[in-house]
Each structure stands twice: as structure tokens, then as C-alpha cells.
Amino acid sequence: MPATTMDELVSLCKRRGFIFPGSDIYGGLQGTYDYGPLGVELKNNLKAAWWRAMVYERDDVEGLDASILTHRLVLRHSGHEATFTDPMVDCRNCKSRWRADQLKDNKCEKCGSTDLTEPRPFNLMFKTAVGPVAEEGSFAYLRPETAQGIFTNFKNVVDSTARRLPFGIAQIGKAFRNEITPRNFIFRVREFEQMELEFFVQPGTDDQWHSQWVDARLQWWRDQGLLSENLQAYHQAGDELAHYAKACVDILYKFPHGLEELEGIANRTDFDLGSHTRSQADFGLSANVDPNEDSTAKLTIPHPETQKPLVPFVIEPSAGVDRGVLAVLTEAYTKETLENGSERIVLKLKPHLAPIKVAVLPLARNKPEIVEKAKAVKNLLMATGIGRIFYEDTGNIGKGYRRHDEVGTPFCITVDFDTLGRGDDPSLTDTVTVRDRDTMSQVRIPINELAAYIRERLV
Ligand code: GAP
């Protein structure tokens, strides 16, 4: 049975060290979460899987890591200053603030009053002062999407790699939005990470690339363990589209709180590169605008046939890392009733996402030879580079298994007296027990075959 409530996930995440509320010891900072010892591994594994699929396994994508602090003109010319808003209402009764489009029956969620102000646009971007001078012109924005760093580096990447159309630039990084009402655990937060690809194509081929990317992204999420029946592609209607998009397909996932957006795949046309290329006059701004406020770049690339400068179209698969973590946790969380009537919670994560790949448990922690052998097995597996191998020295094998089921460790290896050649059967010398998380079955494997056995099953 998959996790049915968000509470179960939140509780597991806190108990086992996946995710904690941000600034918790000072009462928390709404809309922020911290990833704990296992959360950081899971998140890194998800990002690594994305990077591998988007950059390493393709021959037409380059990577980038642009800065978070962004010049205000970037976000003016991108349209975010003017339009990156959500409709906000105040409750006149209890003075709380809400996002108008999220209220049910136009009622305050706190006190139930319908005495609300008219919705007004609230810009979601965080401003921050840059340098010691606190004057109007000295602020910058924390980027609200990683995409703009890709557009502003378009020319740098083209010039330094000699790329020609079609090609993409991939980036993973933090984005910040001052959400009016952060909610649903890590689903809607104020600080989050995005995995974004801007894939530049010749105008006219954009629709075809758009649908190819929707298919590719759906398949990738299935490869991360999400079931087809919990995924849905939703074609946004014209009035739902962001200011830059000609079309957008959202990949929705059945989160514990409902079917909601996990990733958006937009056709941004030439909106962004065009905006950063055009002059102020083209924006309809007054003619006496400071010319320094213009972008200096011509963000073009040779047309594949005519070789004339062309502002390409862009297809943008943009996924939330935190929503991805929430989705794979939701899918993996399983409660089972065992034959003896007891309950087992097991995270059936795909092995490549599991925070700990293998736990090595000595049968007895007070027997130096067993401890030493178990540590040698850990080191042997670690040297293969298959990810985090955990030496689990709690002295209680049953409890160790249960803990590792709950955090999704695919394999537990036990080193015992037979391993040392001190059991009844000498043929078991230098073998260990390998327990499979999902089936709970155990097999005896020679230590010198262990690395191959585990690697084969982790990939
Ligand atoms: N560059 C395009 C863009 O930013 P978006 O639909 O606004 O598009 C892309 O965001 C993805 O980022 C979303 O599908 C979602 O997964 C994630 N995301 C957006 N806002 C978020 C928030 N407040 N908290 C967590 N994830 C968020």
C-alpha cells in the first residue's frame, strides 16, 4: 500500500533524517526545509540521474552552473518584474493573507470569513541588497527560475563550444519564490531546486521537439519508479500559460494531497533570447531610458541552412527537485503486514536513488574478528564506487534490517561466525549473507563475488 497521507511521509522524513523544517530551533521559517543525512543522499541521487540522462547520455547538451544573484535588468527584460505575480487577497476579519486562486468558495482558510479584499498582484521575487550601499539601484534578485542564467549565458556557451542547432543547456540549482502560502511539505516552498533544460531549436521544428521532450520526460519519471497510473500529461489552456510560453504540458503526479504539477515542459519560443537581445525602444519604453540599461548581447546562432543570425526557439523541460523527492518518496512508501501479523514499513526506492546502497552488519559487535571482517567488507564495496555503504554497528540485526527497510537500503550484508570459518560448515568460510529489501530473502555469497553481485542489481 503506498503512502496515503502526507503526515506519514513527514513523520518518516523527520524520524529517519531525510527532511527537517528549516530554522526549526527558532520556531521554523515558513516555506523552508533542510535535507538531513539521508535526504541529501536521495536528492543528490535524483539530481545525478537527471544530469546523466540530460547531459552524459546525450550528445547535444552542455551543462552550466550560473549564479543565483541576478541583475535586476535580466529579470526586467525577461518579463518577471512586470508579470511574475500571484493574486493576493487579505481577510478583513482576521488579517491573514491568501493566494486568491487557491481559496475554496472564496473563504478565508483561517476564520472562514468571506469578507476578503479584491485580489491584487503580488510579485514573487525576492530582492536583496548587493554591496554596502543601500540605495534603490543597488539591489539584485534571487533568481525565481534557473532558466534566465542559461539565456544570459547563451552566447558564452555557443562561442566556447561551437554548438549549432539543435542543442541544449542543462542546469540544476536553487530558485527562490516568495510564495504567498507555502504548503504541503516540500511541494510548495520559498527556496527550492530546479532541474532545467533549455533546448534550442530552429523555429518551425519546435512543436515536434516539444512533444518529443514530453515523451522523454514522462519516461524518465517512470525510470525513477513513478507508476504510469500516477502520472498524467496536462496540456495547459491558453489563459493558464506563463507570459513567455506558446504552449506548456505539465507532468502531474498523484501526490498525497492530490494530482499536482511535478514538471512543466514549455515552448518558450524566442521570447527570452529575443527579449535580452532587443533594445529598450523595442520594449516601448521611453526614448530617454538610460542606454546602459540595454543588454549588450545579440543572442543569436547561425540559421542551419542560410547561416544568417537567428534567434532560436526554446523547449524547456523544467522539473522541481523537491517535488521529485516528494514524488519518489510517495511512490516508494509501502506498508506491509508480515506473516506473523507485524507491520513493516519499507521504502521501495529504485536502487539508484536509495540513500544507502548497502548496509554491512556484524552479527556481534563485541567480537573484534567479526567487526574487523565487516569493516573490510564495507571498504571493499566502497572501493567499487557504487555509492554510500553504511557500517551498521547497533548489535541487533533485526532492528538493523527494520531501519534499513524504512530508509530504502536495497541490501543488508551480515558478517557472522560462518564468514570467519567458525561455523559448522567450513564451505561457508569467506561468505556473507545478503538480504534483499523487497523480498526479505537471504542468499549466501562469497565475499569475492559480492561487488559484482551488488553492482549488477543496483544498476
Ligand atoms: N523555468 C520555468 C519555470 O520555472 P515553473 O512551472 O514555474 O516553470 C518549474 O517551475 C518547476 O519548478 C515546477 O514544475 C515545480 O516542480 C518547481 N517549483 C515551482 N515552484 C515551486 C515551489 N514554490 N516549491 C517547490 N517547487 C516549485
GROMACS .gro file of C-alpha atoms and ligand atoms in nm:
model
  486
    1MET     CA    1   0.000   0.000   0.000
    2PRO     CA    2   0.157   0.336  -0.097
    3ALA     CA    3   0.171   0.627   0.149
    4THR     CA    4  -0.177   0.766   0.175
    5THR     CA    5  -0.115   1.064   0.393
    6MET     CA    6   0.139   1.340   0.387
    7ASP     CA    7   0.165   1.302   0.766
    8GLU     CA    8   0.313   0.954   0.729
    9LEU     CA    9   0.579   1.085   0.494
   10VAL     CA   10   0.658   1.391   0.704
   11SER     CA   11   0.693   1.171   1.009
   12LEU     CA   12   0.922   0.920   0.836
   13CYS     CA   13   1.133   1.202   0.693
   14LYS     CA   14   1.189   1.359   1.032
   15ARG     CA   15   1.234   1.030   1.222
   16ARG     CA   16   1.490   0.887   0.983
   17GLY     CA   17   1.675   1.205   0.891
   18PHE     CA   18   1.552   1.281   0.541
   19ILE     CA   19   1.396   1.627   0.579
   20PHE     CA   20   1.358   1.873   0.868
   21PRO     CA   21   1.171   2.205   0.890
   22GLY     CA   22   1.410   2.498   0.829
   23SER     CA   23   1.534   2.705   1.128
   24ASP     CA   24   1.344   2.463   1.349
   25ILE     CA   25   1.507   2.551   1.682
   26TYR     CA   26   1.385   2.911   1.642
   27GLY     CA   27   1.030   2.809   1.565
   28GLY     CA   28   1.082   2.746   1.193
   29LEU     CA   29   1.095   2.968   0.886
   30GLN     CA   30   0.787   2.902   0.678
   31GLY     CA   31   0.848   2.763   0.332
   32THR     CA   32   1.200   2.634   0.404
   33TYR     CA   33   1.319   2.279   0.466
   34ASP     CA   34   1.658   2.128   0.537
   35TYR     CA   35   1.768   1.795   0.395
   36GLY     CA   36   1.921   1.565   0.658
   37PRO     CA   37   2.182   1.289   0.627
   38LEU     CA   38   1.962   1.062   0.414
   39GLY     CA   39   1.767   1.336   0.239
   40VAL     CA   40   2.080   1.490   0.093
   41GLU     CA   41   2.182   1.150  -0.050
   42LEU     CA   42   1.840   1.090  -0.204
   43LYS     CA   43   1.827   1.439  -0.350
   44ASN     CA   44   2.181   1.412  -0.488
   45ASN     CA   45   2.098   1.073  -0.643
   46LEU     CA   46   1.789   1.216  -0.815
   47LYS     CA   47   1.988   1.511  -0.948
   48ALA     CA   48   2.267   1.278  -1.064
   49ALA     CA   49   2.013   1.062  -1.251
   50TRP     CA   50   1.875   1.373  -1.424
   51TRP     CA   51   2.223   1.502  -1.514
   52ARG     CA   52   2.319   1.164  -1.650
   53ALA     CA   53   2.007   1.140  -1.867
   54MET     CA   54   2.017   1.502  -1.984
   55VAL     CA   55   2.390   1.563  -2.030
   56TYR     CA   56   2.601   1.245  -2.026
   57GLU     CA   57   2.371   1.019  -2.226
   58ARG     CA   58   2.310   1.279  -2.497
   59ASP     CA   59   2.545   1.434  -2.747
   60ASP     CA   60   2.355   1.759  -2.784
   61VAL     CA   61   2.350   1.910  -2.434
   62GLU     CA   62   2.603   2.113  -2.234
   63GLY     CA   63   2.594   2.182  -1.859
   64LEU     CA   64   2.600   2.513  -1.672
   65ASP     CA   65   2.602   2.646  -1.318
   66ALA     CA   66   2.509   3.016  -1.319
   67SER     CA   67   2.487   3.248  -1.021
   68ILE     CA   68   2.176   3.280  -0.807
   69LEU     CA   69   2.209   3.657  -0.757
   70THR     CA   70   2.073   3.809  -1.073
   71HIS     CA   71   2.096   4.159  -1.218
   72ARG     CA   72   1.760   4.332  -1.195
   73LEU     CA   73   1.764   4.412  -1.567
   74VAL     CA   74   1.778   4.043  -1.653
   75LEU     CA   75   1.450   3.997  -1.472
   76ARG     CA   76   1.303   4.315  -1.607
   77HIS     CA   77   1.373   4.221  -1.967
   78SER     CA   78   1.258   3.862  -1.906
   79GLY     CA   79   0.920   4.000  -1.803
   80HIS     CA   80   0.939   3.879  -1.444
   81GLU     CA   81   0.933   4.226  -1.284
   82ALA     CA   82   0.607   4.304  -1.456
   83THR     CA   83   0.428   3.972  -1.460
   84PHE     CA   84   0.571   3.717  -1.216
   85THR     CA   85   0.286   3.761  -0.972
   86ASP     CA   86   0.017   3.566  -0.792
   87PRO     CA   87  -0.320   3.717  -0.696
   88MET     CA   88  -0.326   3.801  -0.324
   89VAL     CA   89  -0.623   3.876  -0.100
   90ASP     CA   90  -0.642   3.990   0.264
   91CYS     CA   91  -0.906   3.865   0.505
   92ARG     CA   92  -1.061   4.176   0.658
   93ASN     CA   93  -1.176   3.974   0.958
   94CYS     CA   94  -0.855   3.800   1.079
   95LYS     CA   95  -0.599   3.995   0.869
   96SER     CA   96  -0.444   3.681   0.717
   97ARG     CA   97  -0.325   3.677   0.354
   98TRP     CA   98  -0.409   3.420   0.088
   99ARG     CA   99  -0.350   3.331  -0.272
  100ALA     CA  100  -0.688   3.407  -0.426
  101ASP     CA  101  -0.679   3.121  -0.677
  102GLN     CA  102  -0.620   2.864  -0.401
  103LEU     CA  103  -0.915   2.952  -0.178
  104LYS     CA  104  -1.219   2.726  -0.171
  105ASP     CA  105  -1.551   2.909  -0.217
  106ASN     CA  106  -1.367   3.239  -0.170
  107LYS     CA  107  -1.345   3.179   0.206
  108CYS     CA  108  -1.058   3.262   0.441
  109GLU     CA  109  -0.887   2.934   0.533
  110LYS     CA  110  -0.823   3.054   0.887
  111CYS     CA  111  -1.152   3.203   1.006
  112GLY     CA  112  -1.394   3.111   0.728
  113SER     CA  113  -1.489   3.474   0.658
  114THR     CA  114  -1.586   3.576   0.306
  115ASP     CA  115  -1.502   3.938   0.377
  116LEU     CA  116  -1.192   3.948   0.157
  117THR     CA  117  -1.023   4.231  -0.031
  118GLU     CA  118  -1.016   4.234  -0.411
  119PRO     CA  119  -0.725   4.024  -0.545
  120ARG     CA  120  -0.412   4.227  -0.625
  121PRO     CA  121  -0.092   4.109  -0.792
  122PHE     CA  122   0.192   4.013  -0.557
  123ASN     CA  123   0.538   3.979  -0.714
  124LEU     CA  124   0.704   3.656  -0.601
  125MET     CA  125   1.066   3.762  -0.648
  126PHE     CA  126   1.299   3.810  -0.351
  127LYS     CA  127   1.503   4.130  -0.365
  128THR     CA  128   1.830   4.164  -0.181
  129ALA     CA  129   2.082   4.444  -0.130
  130VAL     CA  130   2.415   4.397  -0.306
  131GLY     CA  131   2.720   4.560  -0.151
  132PRO     CA  132   2.730   4.809   0.135
  133VAL     CA  133   2.529   5.088  -0.032
  134ALA     CA  134   2.158   5.052   0.040
  135GLU     CA  135   2.014   5.265  -0.234
  136GLU     CA  136   1.739   5.192  -0.483
  137GLY     CA  137   1.970   5.094  -0.771
  138SER     CA  138   2.191   4.858  -0.571
  139PHE     CA  139   1.962   4.562  -0.535
  140ALA     CA  140   1.959   4.230  -0.715
  141TYR     CA  141   1.711   3.945  -0.726
  142LEU     CA  142   1.746   3.590  -0.607
  143ARG     CA  143   1.659   3.409  -0.930
  144PRO     CA  144   1.299   3.284  -0.945
  145GLU     CA  145   1.396   3.022  -1.208
  146THR     CA  146   1.736   2.891  -1.312
  147ALA     CA  147   1.643   2.944  -1.678
  148GLN     CA  148   1.748   3.308  -1.704
  149GLY     CA  149   2.110   3.220  -1.621
  150ILE     CA  150   2.101   2.986  -1.920
  151PHE     CA  151   1.963   3.254  -2.153
  152THR     CA  152   2.214   3.517  -2.040
  153ASN     CA  153   2.498   3.268  -2.097
  154PHE     CA  154   2.366   3.152  -2.434
  155LYS     CA  155   2.635   3.334  -2.633
  156ASN     CA  156   2.913   3.226  -2.394
  157VAL     CA  157   2.820   2.862  -2.435
  158VAL     CA  158   2.776   2.883  -2.812
  159ASP     CA  159   3.107   3.063  -2.857
  160SER     CA  160   3.303   2.835  -2.627
  161THR     CA  161   3.164   2.506  -2.758
  162ALA     CA  162   3.084   2.587  -3.123
  163ARG     CA  163   2.740   2.428  -3.079
  164ARG     CA  164   2.488   2.452  -3.362
  165LEU     CA  165   2.111   2.391  -3.358
  166PRO     CA  166   1.953   2.186  -3.217
  167PHE     CA  167   2.129   2.176  -2.882
  168GLY     CA  168   2.053   2.229  -2.515
  169ILE     CA  169   2.195   2.375  -2.195
  170ALA     CA  170   2.115   2.198  -1.868
  171GLN     CA  171   2.133   2.338  -1.518
  172ILE     CA  172   2.042   2.227  -1.167
  173GLY     CA  173   2.019   2.483  -0.891
  174LYS     CA  174   1.829   2.681  -0.634
  175ALA     CA  175   1.542   2.911  -0.716
  176PHE     CA  176   1.351   3.137  -0.479
  177ARG     CA  177   0.988   3.248  -0.478
  178ASN     CA  178   0.815   3.440  -0.205
  179GLU     CA  179   0.510   3.214  -0.220
  180ILE     CA  180   0.208   3.372  -0.051
  181THR     CA  181   0.109   3.044   0.111
  182PRO     CA  182   0.379   2.774   0.111
  183ARG     CA  183   0.214   2.440   0.182
  184ASN     CA  184   0.211   2.063   0.150
  185PHE     CA  185   0.554   1.992   0.297
  186ILE     CA  186   0.825   2.032   0.029
  187PHE     CA  187   0.570   2.065  -0.251
  188ARG     CA  188   0.538   2.443  -0.238
  189VAL     CA  189   0.827   2.616  -0.066
  190ARG     CA  190   1.004   2.950  -0.088
  191GLU     CA  191   1.350   2.806  -0.154
  192PHE     CA  192   1.372   2.505  -0.383
  193GLU     CA  193   1.580   2.347  -0.656
  194GLN     CA  194   1.504   2.311  -1.022
  195MET     CA  195   1.646   2.084  -1.290
  196GLU     CA  196   1.604   2.278  -1.613
  197LEU     CA  197   1.696   2.216  -1.971
  198GLU     CA  198   1.671   2.488  -2.235
  199PHE     CA  199   1.672   2.308  -2.567
  200PHE     CA  200   1.728   2.546  -2.859
  201VAL     CA  201   1.573   2.459  -3.194
  202GLN     CA  202   1.501   2.604  -3.533
  203PRO     CA  203   1.161   2.778  -3.544
  204GLY     CA  204   0.918   2.551  -3.725
  205THR     CA  205   1.063   2.237  -3.563
  206ASP     CA  206   0.956   2.348  -3.215
  207ASP     CA  207   0.620   2.165  -3.194
  208GLN     CA  208   0.780   1.836  -3.284
  209TRP     CA  209   1.063   1.883  -3.032
  210HIS     CA  210   0.807   1.982  -2.770
  211SER     CA  211   0.615   1.656  -2.798
  212GLN     CA  212   0.940   1.454  -2.809
  213TRP     CA  213   1.051   1.613  -2.484
  214VAL     CA  214   0.717   1.546  -2.316
  215ASP     CA  215   0.753   1.176  -2.401
  216ALA     CA  216   1.117   1.167  -2.289
  217ARG     CA  217   1.040   1.334  -1.958
  218LEU     CA  218   0.746   1.107  -1.880
  219GLN     CA  219   0.970   0.807  -1.946
  220TRP     CA  220   1.241   0.950  -1.720
  221TRP     CA  221   0.999   0.986  -1.430
  222ARG     CA  222   0.884   0.626  -1.485
  223ASP     CA  223   1.252   0.526  -1.473
  224GLN     CA  224   1.270   0.688  -1.131
  225GLY     CA  225   0.999   0.447  -1.013
  226LEU     CA  226   0.682   0.653  -1.061
  227LEU     CA  227   0.396   0.439  -1.190
  228SER     CA  228   0.226   0.538  -1.516
  229GLU     CA  229  -0.111   0.530  -1.343
  230ASN     CA  230   0.008   0.805  -1.105
  231LEU     CA  231   0.139   1.030  -1.383
  232GLN     CA  232  -0.059   1.244  -1.623
  233ALA     CA  233   0.029   1.487  -1.901
  234TYR     CA  234  -0.184   1.800  -1.885
  235HIS     CA  235  -0.193   2.048  -2.176
  236GLN     CA  236  -0.230   2.399  -2.032
  237ALA     CA  237  -0.510   2.614  -2.172
  238GLY     CA  238  -0.424   2.950  -2.329
  239ASP     CA  239  -0.520   3.153  -2.023
  240GLU     CA  240  -0.302   2.932  -1.795
  241LEU     CA  241   0.021   2.988  -1.988
  242ALA     CA  242   0.310   3.186  -1.842
  243HIS     CA  243   0.388   3.517  -2.013
  244TYR     CA  244   0.672   3.359  -2.213
  245ALA     CA  245   0.503   3.040  -2.336
  246LYS     CA  246   0.327   2.947  -2.655
  247ALA     CA  247   0.236   2.604  -2.515
  248CYS     CA  248   0.305   2.408  -2.197
  249VAL     CA  249   0.247   2.048  -2.094
  250ASP     CA  250   0.256   1.981  -1.722
  251ILE     CA  251   0.353   1.641  -1.591
  252LEU     CA  252   0.118   1.586  -1.299
  253TYR     CA  253   0.178   1.333  -1.024
  254LYS     CA  254  -0.064   1.189  -0.772
  255PHE     CA  255   0.092   1.340  -0.457
  256PRO     CA  256  -0.065   1.257  -0.118
  257HIS     CA  257  -0.252   1.591  -0.133
  258GLY     CA  258  -0.376   1.544  -0.490
  259LEU     CA  259  -0.285   1.537  -0.858
  260GLU     CA  260  -0.043   1.830  -0.899
  261GLU     CA  261   0.241   1.960  -1.115
  262LEU     CA  262   0.576   1.784  -1.092
  263GLU     CA  263   0.734   1.930  -1.404
  264GLY     CA  264   0.639   2.176  -1.676
  265ILE     CA  265   0.754   2.140  -2.037
  266ALA     CA  266   0.708   2.474  -2.210
  267ASN     CA  267   0.759   2.603  -2.560
  268ARG     CA  268   0.910   2.944  -2.474
  269THR     CA  269   0.954   3.035  -2.843
  270ASP     CA  270   1.218   3.307  -2.894
  271PHE     CA  271   1.069   3.514  -2.613
  272ASP     CA  272   1.366   3.516  -2.374
  273LEU     CA  273   1.662   3.529  -2.613
  274GLY     CA  274   1.466   3.786  -2.813
  275SER     CA  275   1.393   3.996  -2.505
  276HIS     CA  276   1.757   4.000  -2.396
  277THR     CA  277   1.864   4.092  -2.749
  278ARG     CA  278   1.621   4.368  -2.836
  279SER     CA  279   1.682   4.730  -2.746
  280GLN     CA  280   1.486   4.935  -2.494
  281ALA     CA  281   1.297   5.109  -2.771
  282ASP     CA  282   1.152   4.774  -2.875
  283PHE     CA  283   1.005   4.737  -2.528
  284GLY     CA  284   0.801   5.052  -2.581
  285LEU     CA  285   0.988   5.224  -2.300
  286SER     CA  286   1.051   5.597  -2.315
  287ALA     CA  287   1.320   5.704  -2.558
  288ASN     CA  288   1.526   5.872  -2.288
  289VAL     CA  289   1.587   5.549  -2.096
  290ASP     CA  290   1.949   5.514  -1.987
  291PRO     CA  291   2.122   5.325  -2.274
  292ASN     CA  292   2.321   5.139  -2.008
  293GLU     CA  293   2.001   4.954  -1.930
  294ASP     CA  294   2.021   4.775  -2.263
  295SER     CA  295   2.160   4.426  -2.299
  296THR     CA  296   2.483   4.434  -2.498
  297ALA     CA  297   2.442   4.089  -2.644
  298LYS     CA  298   2.294   3.962  -2.966
  299LEU     CA  299   2.175   3.620  -2.859
  300THR     CA  300   2.174   3.458  -3.200
  301ILE     CA  301   2.314   3.150  -3.369
  302PRO     CA  302   2.360   3.081  -3.741
  303HIS     CA  303   2.048   2.951  -3.914
  304PRO     CA  304   2.124   2.584  -4.002
  305GLU     CA  305   2.065   2.645  -4.375
  306THR     CA  306   2.111   3.013  -4.453
  307GLN     CA  307   2.379   3.074  -4.184
  308LYS     CA  308   2.214   3.412  -4.117
  309PRO     CA  309   2.190   3.513  -3.748
  310LEU     CA  310   1.880   3.356  -3.594
  311VAL     CA  311   1.717   3.385  -3.252
  312PRO     CA  312   1.623   3.019  -3.192
  313PHE     CA  313   1.309   2.886  -3.026
  314VAL     CA  314   1.347   2.701  -2.699
  315ILE     CA  315   1.176   2.399  -2.547
  316GLU     CA  316   1.209   2.390  -2.171
  317PRO     CA  317   1.158   2.080  -1.956
  318SER     CA  318   1.165   2.227  -1.604
  319ALA     CA  319   1.137   1.994  -1.306
  320GLY     CA  320   1.134   2.064  -0.934
  321VAL     CA  321   1.392   1.862  -0.741
  322ASP     CA  322   1.198   1.887  -0.415
  323ARG     CA  323   0.874   1.781  -0.584
  324GLY     CA  324   1.069   1.497  -0.741
  325VAL     CA  325   1.193   1.386  -0.398
  326LEU     CA  326   0.836   1.404  -0.264
  327ALA     CA  327   0.704   1.202  -0.559
  328VAL     CA  328   0.961   0.921  -0.533
  329LEU     CA  329   0.908   0.904  -0.156
  330THR     CA  330   0.531   0.887  -0.205
  331GLU     CA  331   0.563   0.610  -0.460
  332ALA     CA  332   0.818   0.412  -0.258
  333TYR     CA  333   0.649   0.427   0.083
  334THR     CA  334   0.494   0.088   0.147
  335LYS     CA  335   0.326  -0.068   0.450
  336GLU     CA  336   0.322  -0.445   0.461
  337THR     CA  337   0.168  -0.692   0.703
  338LEU     CA  338   0.406  -0.980   0.757
  339GLU     CA  339   0.309  -1.347   0.811
  340ASN     CA  340   0.349  -1.311   1.185
  341GLY     CA  341   0.099  -1.023   1.181
  342SER     CA  342   0.354  -0.748   1.242
  343GLU     CA  343   0.373  -0.440   1.022
  344ARG     CA  344   0.673  -0.346   0.813
  345ILE     CA  345   0.734  -0.004   0.658
  346VAL     CA  346   0.962  -0.026   0.359
  347LEU     CA  347   1.076   0.240   0.114
  348LYS     CA  348   1.084   0.061  -0.219
  349LEU     CA  349   1.306   0.320  -0.385
  350LYS     CA  350   1.475   0.236  -0.713
  351PRO     CA  351   1.824   0.121  -0.608
  352HIS     CA  352   1.998   0.406  -0.792
  353LEU     CA  353   1.805   0.656  -0.576
  354ALA     CA  354   1.850   0.480  -0.242
  355PRO     CA  355   2.047   0.698   0.003
  356ILE     CA  356   2.238   0.395   0.131
  357LYS     CA  357   2.315   0.123  -0.120
  358VAL     CA  358   2.436  -0.143   0.119
  359ALA     CA  359   2.442  -0.178   0.497
  360VAL     CA  360   2.707  -0.406   0.642
  361LEU     CA  361   2.614  -0.552   0.980
  362PRO     CA  362   2.844  -0.754   1.205
  363LEU     CA  363   2.645  -1.028   1.380
  364ALA     CA  364   2.808  -0.938   1.710
  365ARG     CA  365   2.968  -0.605   1.783
  366ASN     CA  366   3.174  -0.733   2.071
  367LYS     CA  367   3.369  -0.985   1.862
  368PRO     CA  368   3.670  -0.800   1.719
  369GLU     CA  369   3.728  -1.051   1.437
  370ILE     CA  370   3.370  -1.012   1.310
  371VAL     CA  371   3.386  -0.633   1.339
  372GLU     CA  372   3.715  -0.627   1.152
  373LYS     CA  373   3.581  -0.853   0.876
  374ALA     CA  374   3.263  -0.645   0.845
  375LYS     CA  375   3.468  -0.326   0.811
  376ALA     CA  376   3.683  -0.496   0.545
  377VAL     CA  377   3.365  -0.586   0.352
  378LYS     CA  378   3.246  -0.226   0.380
  379ASN     CA  379   3.579  -0.095   0.247
  380LEU     CA  380   3.581  -0.346  -0.034
  381LEU     CA  381   3.236  -0.234  -0.152
  382MET     CA  382   3.318   0.132  -0.105
  383ALA     CA  383   3.619   0.098  -0.333
  384THR     CA  384   3.387  -0.003  -0.618
  385GLY     CA  385   3.232   0.347  -0.611
  386ILE     CA  386   2.872   0.225  -0.604
  387GLY     CA  387   2.761   0.490  -0.356
  388ARG     CA  388   2.715   0.506   0.017
  389ILE     CA  389   2.799   0.184   0.202
  390PHE     CA  390   2.699   0.200   0.565
  391TYR     CA  391   2.865   0.015   0.851
  392GLU     CA  392   2.576  -0.056   1.092
  393ASP     CA  393   2.700  -0.140   1.436
  394THR     CA  394   2.389  -0.147   1.652
  395GLY     CA  395   2.436  -0.507   1.759
  396ASN     CA  396   2.076  -0.601   1.682
  397ILE     CA  397   2.040  -0.747   1.335
  398GLY     CA  398   1.658  -0.746   1.337
  399LYS     CA  399   1.643  -0.378   1.429
  400GLY     CA  400   1.909  -0.301   1.172
  401TYR     CA  401   1.706  -0.470   0.898
  402ARG     CA  402   1.394  -0.277   1.001
  403ARG     CA  403   1.575   0.056   0.998
  404HIS     CA  404   1.723  -0.011   0.657
  405ASP     CA  405   1.386  -0.123   0.518
  406GLU     CA  406   1.243   0.209   0.631
  407VAL     CA  407   1.513   0.416   0.462
  408GLY     CA  408   1.514   0.208   0.145
  409THR     CA  409   1.855   0.035   0.165
  410PRO     CA  410   1.835  -0.231  -0.109
  411PHE     CA  411   2.081  -0.474   0.052
  412CYS     CA  412   2.189  -0.567   0.403
  413ILE     CA  413   2.500  -0.781   0.438
  414THR     CA  414   2.563  -0.977   0.755
  415VAL     CA  415   2.905  -1.097   0.859
  416ASP     CA  416   2.882  -1.389   1.105
  417PHE     CA  417   3.080  -1.678   1.254
  418ASP     CA  418   3.044  -1.880   0.933
  419THR     CA  419   3.222  -1.597   0.749
  420LEU     CA  420   3.518  -1.647   0.978
  421GLY     CA  421   3.514  -2.025   0.922
  422ARG     CA  422   3.395  -2.090   1.275
  423GLY     CA  423   3.054  -2.238   1.197
  424ASP     CA  424   2.956  -2.599   1.132
  425ASP     CA  425   3.002  -2.576   0.758
  426PRO     CA  426   3.360  -2.489   0.650
  427SER     CA  427   3.241  -2.424   0.291
  428LEU     CA  428   3.077  -2.105   0.420
  429THR     CA  429   3.414  -1.952   0.511
  430ASP     CA  430   3.453  -1.608   0.349
  431THR     CA  431   3.089  -1.590   0.251
  432VAL     CA  432   2.830  -1.342   0.381
  433THR     CA  433   2.451  -1.322   0.394
  434VAL     CA  434   2.290  -1.076   0.154
  435ARG     CA  435   1.932  -0.978   0.239
  436ASP     CA  436   1.710  -0.825  -0.027
  437ARG     CA  437   1.498  -0.531   0.096
  438ASP     CA  438   1.186  -0.605  -0.107
  439THR     CA  439   1.163  -0.984  -0.083
  440MET     CA  440   1.345  -1.015   0.253
  441SER     CA  441   1.503  -1.330   0.112
  442GLN     CA  442   1.864  -1.407   0.202
  443VAL     CA  443   2.139  -1.566   0.000
  444ARG     CA  444   2.494  -1.665   0.090
  445ILE     CA  445   2.754  -1.505  -0.141
  446PRO     CA  446   3.134  -1.545  -0.143
  447ILE     CA  447   3.296  -1.213  -0.049
  448ASN     CA  448   3.498  -1.209  -0.369
  449GLU     CA  449   3.175  -1.218  -0.575
  450LEU     CA  450   2.998  -0.955  -0.366
  451ALA     CA  451   3.090  -0.642  -0.563
  452ALA     CA  452   2.973  -0.793  -0.892
  453TYR     CA  453   2.654  -0.929  -0.731
  454ILE     CA  454   2.560  -0.590  -0.581
  455ARG     CA  455   2.659  -0.382  -0.882
  456GLU     CA  456   2.451  -0.599  -1.114
  457ARG     CA  457   2.143  -0.538  -0.900
  458LEU     CA  458   2.195  -0.168  -0.833
  459VAL     CA  459   2.204  -0.051  -1.192
  460GAP     N1  460   1.164   2.796  -1.588
  460GAP     C1  461   1.027   2.757  -1.588
  460GAP     C2  462   0.969   2.751  -1.455
  460GAP     O1  463   1.029   2.792  -1.358
  460GAP     P1  464   0.759   2.671  -1.325
  460GAP     O2  465   0.644   2.584  -1.370
  460GAP     O3  466   0.727   2.798  -1.258
  460GAP     O4  467   0.846   2.693  -1.454
  460GAP     C3  468   0.909   2.465  -1.278
  460GAP     O5  469   0.852   2.584  -1.231
  460GAP     C4  470   0.905   2.358  -1.169
  460GAP     O6  471   0.966   2.410  -1.050
  460GAP     C5  472   0.763   2.319  -1.126
  460GAP     O7  473   0.709   2.221  -1.211
  460GAP     C6  474   0.788   2.266  -0.987
  460GAP     O8  475   0.831   2.132  -0.992
  460GAP     C7  476   0.903   2.353  -0.937
  460GAP     N2  477   0.851   2.460  -0.850
  460GAP     C8  478   0.798   2.577  -0.887
  460GAP     N3  479   0.762   2.649  -0.780
  460GAP     C9  480   0.792   2.577  -0.672
  460GAP    C10  481   0.778   2.595  -0.531
  460GAP     N4  482   0.731   2.707  -0.479
  460GAP     N5  483   0.819   2.495  -0.448
  460GAP    C11  484   0.871   2.382  -0.498
  460GAP     N6  485   0.886   2.358  -0.629
  460GAP    C12  486   0.848   2.453  -0.715
   0.00000   0.00000   0.00000
